[in-house]
Short mmCIF file of C-alpha atoms in Angstrom, two decimals:
data_model
loop_
_atom_site.label_atom_id
_atom_site.label_comp_id
_atom_site.label_asym_id
_atom_site.label_seq_id
_atom_site.Cartn_x
_atom_site.Cartn_y
_atom_site.Cartn_z
CA UNK A 1 -2.08 0.07 -18.12
CA UNK A 2 1.21 -1.79 -18.55
CA UNK A 3 2.06 0.29 -21.62
CA UNK A 4 1.45 3.52 -19.65
CA UNK A 5 3.71 2.27 -16.83
CA UNK A 6 6.48 1.47 -19.33
CA UNK A 7 6.16 4.92 -20.91
CA UNK A 8 6.12 6.61 -17.50
CA UNK A 9 9.24 4.68 -16.42
CA UNK A 10 11.05 5.52 -19.66
CA UNK A 11 10.22 9.21 -19.25
CA UNK A 12 11.40 9.16 -15.63
CA UNK A 13 14.57 7.42 -16.82
CA UNK A 14 15.21 10.10 -19.45
CA UNK A 15 14.51 13.01 -17.10
CA UNK A 16 16.76 11.52 -14.43
CA UNK A 17 19.52 10.99 -16.99
CA UNK A 18 19.26 14.59 -18.14
CA UNK A 19 19.33 15.85 -14.55
CA UNK A 20 22.43 13.75 -13.87
CA UNK A 21 24.28 15.76 -16.51
CA UNK A 22 23.85 13.33 -19.37
CA UNK A 23 21.38 13.29 -22.19
CA UNK A 24 18.77 10.80 -23.27
CA UNK A 25 16.58 10.13 -26.25
CA UNK A 26 13.35 8.24 -25.69
CA UNK A 27 11.83 6.38 -28.63
CA UNK A 28 8.33 4.91 -28.49
CA UNK A 29 7.20 2.36 -31.05
CA UNK A 30 3.40 2.29 -30.93
CA UNK A 31 2.79 -0.87 -32.92
CA UNK A 32 5.22 -3.04 -30.98
CA UNK A 33 4.62 -1.32 -27.64
CA UNK A 34 8.40 -1.05 -27.23
CA UNK A 35 10.35 1.75 -25.59
CA UNK A 36 14.02 2.45 -26.12
CA UNK A 37 16.21 4.92 -24.23
CA UNK A 38 19.46 5.85 -25.92
CA UNK A 39 22.31 8.28 -25.34
CA UNK A 40 22.90 7.44 -21.67
CA UNK A 41 26.26 6.19 -20.40
CA UNK A 42 26.09 2.55 -19.23
CA UNK A 43 26.99 3.32 -15.59
CA UNK A 44 24.38 6.12 -15.36
CA UNK A 45 21.81 3.99 -17.17
CA UNK A 46 22.14 1.17 -14.66
CA UNK A 47 21.79 3.54 -11.68
CA UNK A 48 18.83 5.36 -13.22
CA UNK A 49 17.16 2.11 -14.24
CA UNK A 50 17.31 0.83 -10.65
CA UNK A 51 15.85 4.14 -9.47
CA UNK A 52 12.87 4.08 -11.86
CA UNK A 53 12.10 0.39 -12.46
CA UNK A 54 9.67 -0.93 -9.79
CA UNK A 55 10.90 -4.49 -10.43
CA UNK A 56 14.47 -3.61 -9.43
CA UNK A 57 13.89 -3.05 -5.72
CA UNK A 58 14.17 -6.69 -4.64
CA UNK A 59 16.68 -6.37 -1.80
CA UNK A 60 18.25 -2.93 -2.03
CA UNK A 61 15.14 -0.73 -1.62
CA UNK A 62 12.17 -1.23 0.68
CA UNK A 63 8.72 -1.27 -0.88
CA UNK A 64 6.31 1.50 -0.05
CA UNK A 65 2.59 1.53 -0.82
CA UNK A 66 -0.37 3.63 0.37
CA UNK A 67 -4.16 3.66 0.20
CA UNK A 68 -7.02 5.35 2.06
CA UNK A 69 -10.73 4.90 2.73
CA UNK A 70 -13.46 6.86 4.47
CA UNK A 71 -15.76 5.15 6.97
CA UNK A 72 -18.73 6.69 8.74
CA UNK A 73 -22.07 8.34 8.13
CA UNK A 74 -22.30 12.13 7.73
CA UNK A 75 -25.88 12.04 9.04
CA UNK A 76 -24.99 10.17 12.26
CA UNK A 77 -23.24 12.35 14.87
CA UNK A 78 -21.83 9.21 16.56
CA UNK A 79 -20.28 7.93 13.30
CA UNK A 80 -18.92 11.03 11.54
CA UNK A 81 -16.76 10.09 8.50
CA UNK A 82 -13.13 9.36 9.27
CA UNK A 83 -10.33 9.00 6.69
CA UNK A 84 -8.21 5.93 7.38
CA UNK A 85 -4.80 5.65 5.68
CA UNK A 86 -2.96 2.35 5.23
CA UNK A 87 0.72 2.03 4.35
CA UNK A 88 3.29 -0.62 3.57
CA UNK A 89 6.70 0.62 4.67
CA UNK A 90 9.79 -1.50 5.31
CA UNK A 91 7.73 -4.75 5.25
CA UNK A 92 5.33 -3.47 7.89
CA UNK A 93 1.65 -2.74 7.46
CA UNK A 94 0.22 0.19 9.41
CA UNK A 95 -3.07 2.07 9.55
CA UNK A 96 -3.68 5.65 10.64
CA UNK A 97 -6.68 6.47 12.79
CA UNK A 98 -6.71 10.25 13.40
CA UNK A 99 -9.01 9.86 16.44
CA UNK A 100 -6.49 7.92 18.53
CA UNK A 101 -3.10 8.59 20.13
CA UNK A 102 -0.80 7.48 18.72
CA UNK A 103 -2.46 7.85 15.33
CA UNK A 104 -0.42 5.10 13.56
CA UNK A 105 -1.00 1.45 14.43
CA UNK A 106 1.16 -1.51 13.35
CA UNK A 107 -0.87 -4.49 12.07
CA UNK A 108 2.14 -6.60 11.04
CA UNK A 109 1.76 -8.98 14.01
CA UNK A 110 -1.62 -10.07 12.59
CA UNK A 111 -0.08 -11.39 9.35
CA UNK A 112 0.47 -15.15 8.90
CA UNK A 113 3.99 -16.30 9.87
CA UNK A 114 6.48 -16.01 7.03
CA UNK A 115 3.93 -14.19 4.86
CA UNK A 116 6.77 -12.71 2.86
CA UNK A 117 7.70 -9.33 1.50
CA UNK A 118 4.75 -6.94 1.28
CA UNK A 119 4.36 -5.00 -1.96
CA UNK A 120 0.85 -3.47 -1.96
CA UNK A 121 -2.10 -2.50 0.24
CA UNK A 122 -5.72 -1.53 -0.25
CA UNK A 123 -8.40 -0.33 2.18
CA UNK A 124 -12.16 -0.71 1.85
CA UNK A 125 -14.98 0.53 4.05
CA UNK A 126 -18.37 -1.17 3.60
CA UNK A 127 -21.26 1.27 3.30
CA UNK A 128 -22.99 1.93 6.62
CA UNK A 129 -20.64 -0.47 8.37
CA UNK A 130 -18.43 -0.19 11.41
CA UNK A 131 -15.32 -1.76 9.88
CA UNK A 132 -12.38 -1.09 7.58
CA UNK A 133 -10.94 -3.97 5.56
CA UNK A 134 -7.16 -3.95 5.02
CA UNK A 135 -5.93 -6.18 2.17
CA UNK A 136 -2.23 -6.74 1.42
CA UNK A 137 -0.30 -8.42 -1.39
CA UNK A 138 3.11 -10.04 -1.10
CA UNK A 139 5.78 -10.38 -3.80
CA UNK A 140 4.70 -13.98 -4.58
CA UNK A 141 1.11 -12.92 -5.30
CA UNK A 142 -0.41 -14.05 -1.97
CA UNK A 143 -3.31 -11.94 -0.72
CA UNK A 144 -4.36 -11.56 2.92
CA UNK A 145 -7.09 -9.49 4.54
CA UNK A 146 -8.04 -8.30 8.01
CA UNK A 147 -11.22 -6.60 9.19
CA UNK A 148 -10.89 -3.86 11.83
CA UNK A 149 -13.79 -2.52 13.89
CA UNK A 150 -13.51 1.28 13.91
CA UNK A 151 -16.85 2.41 15.41
CA UNK A 152 -16.96 3.12 18.25
CA UNK A 153 -13.39 4.46 18.31
CA UNK A 154 -10.91 1.67 19.19
CA UNK A 155 -10.02 1.80 22.89
CA UNK A 156 -13.43 3.16 23.89
CA UNK A 157 -16.63 1.47 25.00
CA UNK A 158 -16.69 -2.15 23.77
CA UNK A 159 -14.11 -1.75 20.97
CA UNK A 160 -10.60 -3.03 21.85
CA UNK A 161 -7.54 -0.87 21.20
CA UNK A 162 -5.54 -1.15 17.97
CA UNK A 163 -4.57 -3.81 16.76
CA UNK A 164 -6.82 -5.97 18.97
CA UNK A 165 -9.87 -4.49 17.18
CA UNK A 166 -8.75 -6.36 14.01
CA UNK A 167 -9.05 -10.02 13.02
CA UNK A 168 -5.99 -12.06 12.10
CA UNK A 169 -5.12 -11.63 8.41
CA UNK A 170 -6.85 -14.38 6.43
CA UNK A 171 -5.22 -15.78 3.28
CA UNK A 172 -7.57 -15.00 0.38
CA UNK A 173 -5.30 -16.31 -2.36
CA UNK A 174 -7.13 -19.61 -3.03
CA UNK A 175 -10.66 -18.81 -1.85
#
């Protein structure tokens, strides 16, 4: 997986260099797992490297991540499957529920104080359940999860509106 990411980044680097009016040669060494990009001017190489290397976005570029999950039961007219989308954008975590207005809901206030910079998100929907689990990762490797009740639709019947239908994010890092 890491080797594929390195190759993908090197290819993106080379294509970007060529598009910028330069040229690039990409060399892959299978045995050592090394990748070398040559023929790019130093100034262009630095700019392209920051554009293609996911580790280079510490302060100058916000992190973005996305995931989705379906929840519901196609055989139950009261729980028809719904696709939920979760995103990390500009250090905020949001979930999209297409049944509500507005459709996007900010869950950031449910995170522990000073949780840190968010870098990844995943969604899970337990089979035949009424919830969606939203799990996030920060840049220091801390993991936190919330559970959101999505059936019945938040804001109807006994289900509170977003984000009150979710638990506080619980730190799962050491459990």
